[in-house]
Coordinates of N, CA and C and ligand atoms in Angstrom, one line a residue:
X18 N 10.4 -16.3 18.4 CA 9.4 -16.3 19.5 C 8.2 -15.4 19.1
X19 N 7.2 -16.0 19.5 CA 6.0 -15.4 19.2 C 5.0 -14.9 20.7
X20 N 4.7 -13.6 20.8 CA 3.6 -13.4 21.8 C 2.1 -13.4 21.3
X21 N 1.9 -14.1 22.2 CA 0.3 -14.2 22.2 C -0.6 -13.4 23.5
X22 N -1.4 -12.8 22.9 CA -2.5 -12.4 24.0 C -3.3 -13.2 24.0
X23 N -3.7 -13.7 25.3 CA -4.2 -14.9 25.3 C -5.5 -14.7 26.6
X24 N -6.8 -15.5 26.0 CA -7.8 -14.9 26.8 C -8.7 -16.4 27.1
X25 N -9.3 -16.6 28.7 CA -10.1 -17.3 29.3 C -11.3 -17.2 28.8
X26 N -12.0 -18.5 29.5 CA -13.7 -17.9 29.3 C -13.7 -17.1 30.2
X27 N -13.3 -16.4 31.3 CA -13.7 -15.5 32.3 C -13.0 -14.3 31.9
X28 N -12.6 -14.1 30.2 CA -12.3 -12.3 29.6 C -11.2 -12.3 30.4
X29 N -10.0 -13.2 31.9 CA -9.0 -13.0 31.9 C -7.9 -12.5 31.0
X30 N -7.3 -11.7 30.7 CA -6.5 -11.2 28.9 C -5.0 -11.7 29.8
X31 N -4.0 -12.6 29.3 CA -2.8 -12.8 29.6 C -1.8 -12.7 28.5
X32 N -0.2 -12.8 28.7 CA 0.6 -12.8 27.4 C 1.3 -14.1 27.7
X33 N 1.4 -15.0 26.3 CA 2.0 -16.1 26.5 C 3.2 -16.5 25.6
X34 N 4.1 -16.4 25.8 CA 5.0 -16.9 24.5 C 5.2 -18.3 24.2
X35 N 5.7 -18.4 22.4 CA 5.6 -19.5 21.9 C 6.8 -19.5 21.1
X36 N 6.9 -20.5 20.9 CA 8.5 -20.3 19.7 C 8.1 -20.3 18.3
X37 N 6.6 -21.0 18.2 CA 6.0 -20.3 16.7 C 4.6 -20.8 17.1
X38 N 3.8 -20.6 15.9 CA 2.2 -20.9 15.6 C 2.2 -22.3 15.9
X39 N 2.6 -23.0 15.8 CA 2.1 -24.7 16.1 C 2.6 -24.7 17.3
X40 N 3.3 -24.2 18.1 CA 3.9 -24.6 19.7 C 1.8 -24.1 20.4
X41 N 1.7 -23.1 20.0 CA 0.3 -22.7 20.1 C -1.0 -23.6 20.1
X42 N -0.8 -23.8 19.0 CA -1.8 -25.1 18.7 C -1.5 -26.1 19.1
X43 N -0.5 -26.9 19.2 CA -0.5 -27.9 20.6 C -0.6 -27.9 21.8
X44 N 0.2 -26.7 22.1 CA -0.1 -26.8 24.0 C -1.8 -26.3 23.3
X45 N -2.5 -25.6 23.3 CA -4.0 -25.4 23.0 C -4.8 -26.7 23.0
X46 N -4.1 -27.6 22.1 CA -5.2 -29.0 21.7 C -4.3 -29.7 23.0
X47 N -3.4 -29.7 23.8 CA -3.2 -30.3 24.9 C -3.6 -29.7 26.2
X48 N -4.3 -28.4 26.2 CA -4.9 -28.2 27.2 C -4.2 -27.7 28.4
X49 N -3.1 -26.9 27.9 CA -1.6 -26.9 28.9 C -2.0 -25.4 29.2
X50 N -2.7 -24.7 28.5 CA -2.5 -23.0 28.5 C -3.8 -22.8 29.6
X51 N -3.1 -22.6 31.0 CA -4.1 -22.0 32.2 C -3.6 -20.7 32.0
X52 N -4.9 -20.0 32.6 CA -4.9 -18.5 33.2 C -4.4 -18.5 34.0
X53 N -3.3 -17.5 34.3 CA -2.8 -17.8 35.7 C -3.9 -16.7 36.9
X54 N -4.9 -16.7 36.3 CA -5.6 -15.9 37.4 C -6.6 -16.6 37.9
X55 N -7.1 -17.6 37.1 CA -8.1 -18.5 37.8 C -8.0 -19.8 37.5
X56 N -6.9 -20.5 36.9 CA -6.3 -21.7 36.2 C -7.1 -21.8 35.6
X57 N -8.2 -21.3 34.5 CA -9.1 -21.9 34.0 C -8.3 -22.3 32.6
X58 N -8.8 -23.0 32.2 CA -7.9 -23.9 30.4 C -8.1 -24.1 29.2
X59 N -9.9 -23.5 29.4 CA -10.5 -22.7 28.4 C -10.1 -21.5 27.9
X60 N -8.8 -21.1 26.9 CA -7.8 -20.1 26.6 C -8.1 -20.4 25.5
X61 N -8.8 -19.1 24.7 CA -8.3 -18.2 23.5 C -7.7 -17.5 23.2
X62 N -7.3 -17.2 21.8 CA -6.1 -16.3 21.5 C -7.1 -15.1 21.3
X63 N -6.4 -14.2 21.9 CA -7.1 -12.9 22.1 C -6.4 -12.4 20.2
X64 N -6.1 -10.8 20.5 CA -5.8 -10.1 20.1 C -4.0 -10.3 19.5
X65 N -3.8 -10.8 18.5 CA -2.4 -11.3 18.5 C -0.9 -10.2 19.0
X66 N -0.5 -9.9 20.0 CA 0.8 -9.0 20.5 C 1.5 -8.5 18.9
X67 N 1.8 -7.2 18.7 CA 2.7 -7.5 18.0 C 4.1 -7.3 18.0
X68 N 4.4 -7.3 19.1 CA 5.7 -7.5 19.5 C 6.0 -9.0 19.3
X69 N 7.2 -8.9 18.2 CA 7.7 -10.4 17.8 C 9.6 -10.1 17.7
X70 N 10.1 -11.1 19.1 CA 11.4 -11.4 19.1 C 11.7 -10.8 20.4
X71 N 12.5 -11.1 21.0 CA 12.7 -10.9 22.6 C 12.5 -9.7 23.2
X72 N 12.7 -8.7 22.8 CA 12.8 -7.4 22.9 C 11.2 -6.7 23.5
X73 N 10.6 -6.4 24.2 CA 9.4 -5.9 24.3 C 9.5 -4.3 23.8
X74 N 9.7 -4.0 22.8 CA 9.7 -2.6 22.2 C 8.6 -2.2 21.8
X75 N 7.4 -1.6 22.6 CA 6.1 -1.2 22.1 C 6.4 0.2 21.3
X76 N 6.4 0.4 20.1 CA 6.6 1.6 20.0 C 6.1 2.8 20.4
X77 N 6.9 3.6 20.7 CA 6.6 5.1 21.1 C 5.5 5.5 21.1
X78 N 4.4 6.0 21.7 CA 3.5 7.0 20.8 C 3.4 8.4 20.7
X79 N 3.6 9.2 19.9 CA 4.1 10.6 19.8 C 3.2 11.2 20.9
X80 N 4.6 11.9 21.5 CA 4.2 13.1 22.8 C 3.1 13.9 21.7
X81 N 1.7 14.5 22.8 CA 0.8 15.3 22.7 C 1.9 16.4 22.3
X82 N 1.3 16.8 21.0 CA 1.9 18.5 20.3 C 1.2 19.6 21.2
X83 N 2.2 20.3 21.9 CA 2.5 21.3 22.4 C 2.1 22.7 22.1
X84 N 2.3 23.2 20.8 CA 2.6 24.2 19.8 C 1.2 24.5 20.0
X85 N 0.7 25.5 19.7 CA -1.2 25.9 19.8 C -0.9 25.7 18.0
X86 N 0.1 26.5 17.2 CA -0.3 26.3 16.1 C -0.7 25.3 15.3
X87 N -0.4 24.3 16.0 CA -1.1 22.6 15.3 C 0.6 22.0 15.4
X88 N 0.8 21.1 14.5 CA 1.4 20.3 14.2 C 3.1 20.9 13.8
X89 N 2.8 21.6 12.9 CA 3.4 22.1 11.5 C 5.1 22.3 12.0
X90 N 5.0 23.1 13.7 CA 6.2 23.7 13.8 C 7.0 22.7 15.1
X91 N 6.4 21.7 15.7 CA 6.6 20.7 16.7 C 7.9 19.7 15.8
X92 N 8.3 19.3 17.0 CA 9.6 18.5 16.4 C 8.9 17.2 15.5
X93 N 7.4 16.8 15.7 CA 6.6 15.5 15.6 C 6.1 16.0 14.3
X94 N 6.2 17.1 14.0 CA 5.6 17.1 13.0 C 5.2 15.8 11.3
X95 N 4.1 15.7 11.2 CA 3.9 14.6 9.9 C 3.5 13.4 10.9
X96 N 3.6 13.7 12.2 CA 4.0 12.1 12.7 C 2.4 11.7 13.4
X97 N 1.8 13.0 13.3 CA 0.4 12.8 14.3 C -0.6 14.2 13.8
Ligands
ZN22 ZN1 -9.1 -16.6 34.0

């Protein structure tokens, strides 16, 4: 399965899943992919998700370091 961010002519941004790149390009050239905020069906592929496979695991982004002395002595250290 593949996520798509998927965008209207009215800059609506939605996510759509697909089982791969051509499920995409057909519902696209069939005209199937409405916004669900304004049905419009003029839908571009935004910015591609990269979340790929059931799981929505956005990864983490390292907690703000704490430490005044910077980085060095924080459990995150190397990581930000
Ligand atoms: Zn829209």
């Amino acid at each position: 399965m593949i996520l798509y961010s998927l965008r209207c002519s009215h800059d609506h941004q939605f996510d759509e899943w697909f089982s791969n790149s051509a499920e995409y390009d057909t519902r696209h050239a069939a005209g199937s992919l409405v916004c669900p905020q304004c049905g419009d069906t003029v839908v571009t592929k935004a910015i591609m998700a990269p979340n790929v496979g059931k799981a929505r695991s956005a990864p983490q982004p390292s907690p703000a370091c704490g430490t005044p002395m910077g980085c060095g002595g924080c459990a995150f250290a190397g990581q930000h």
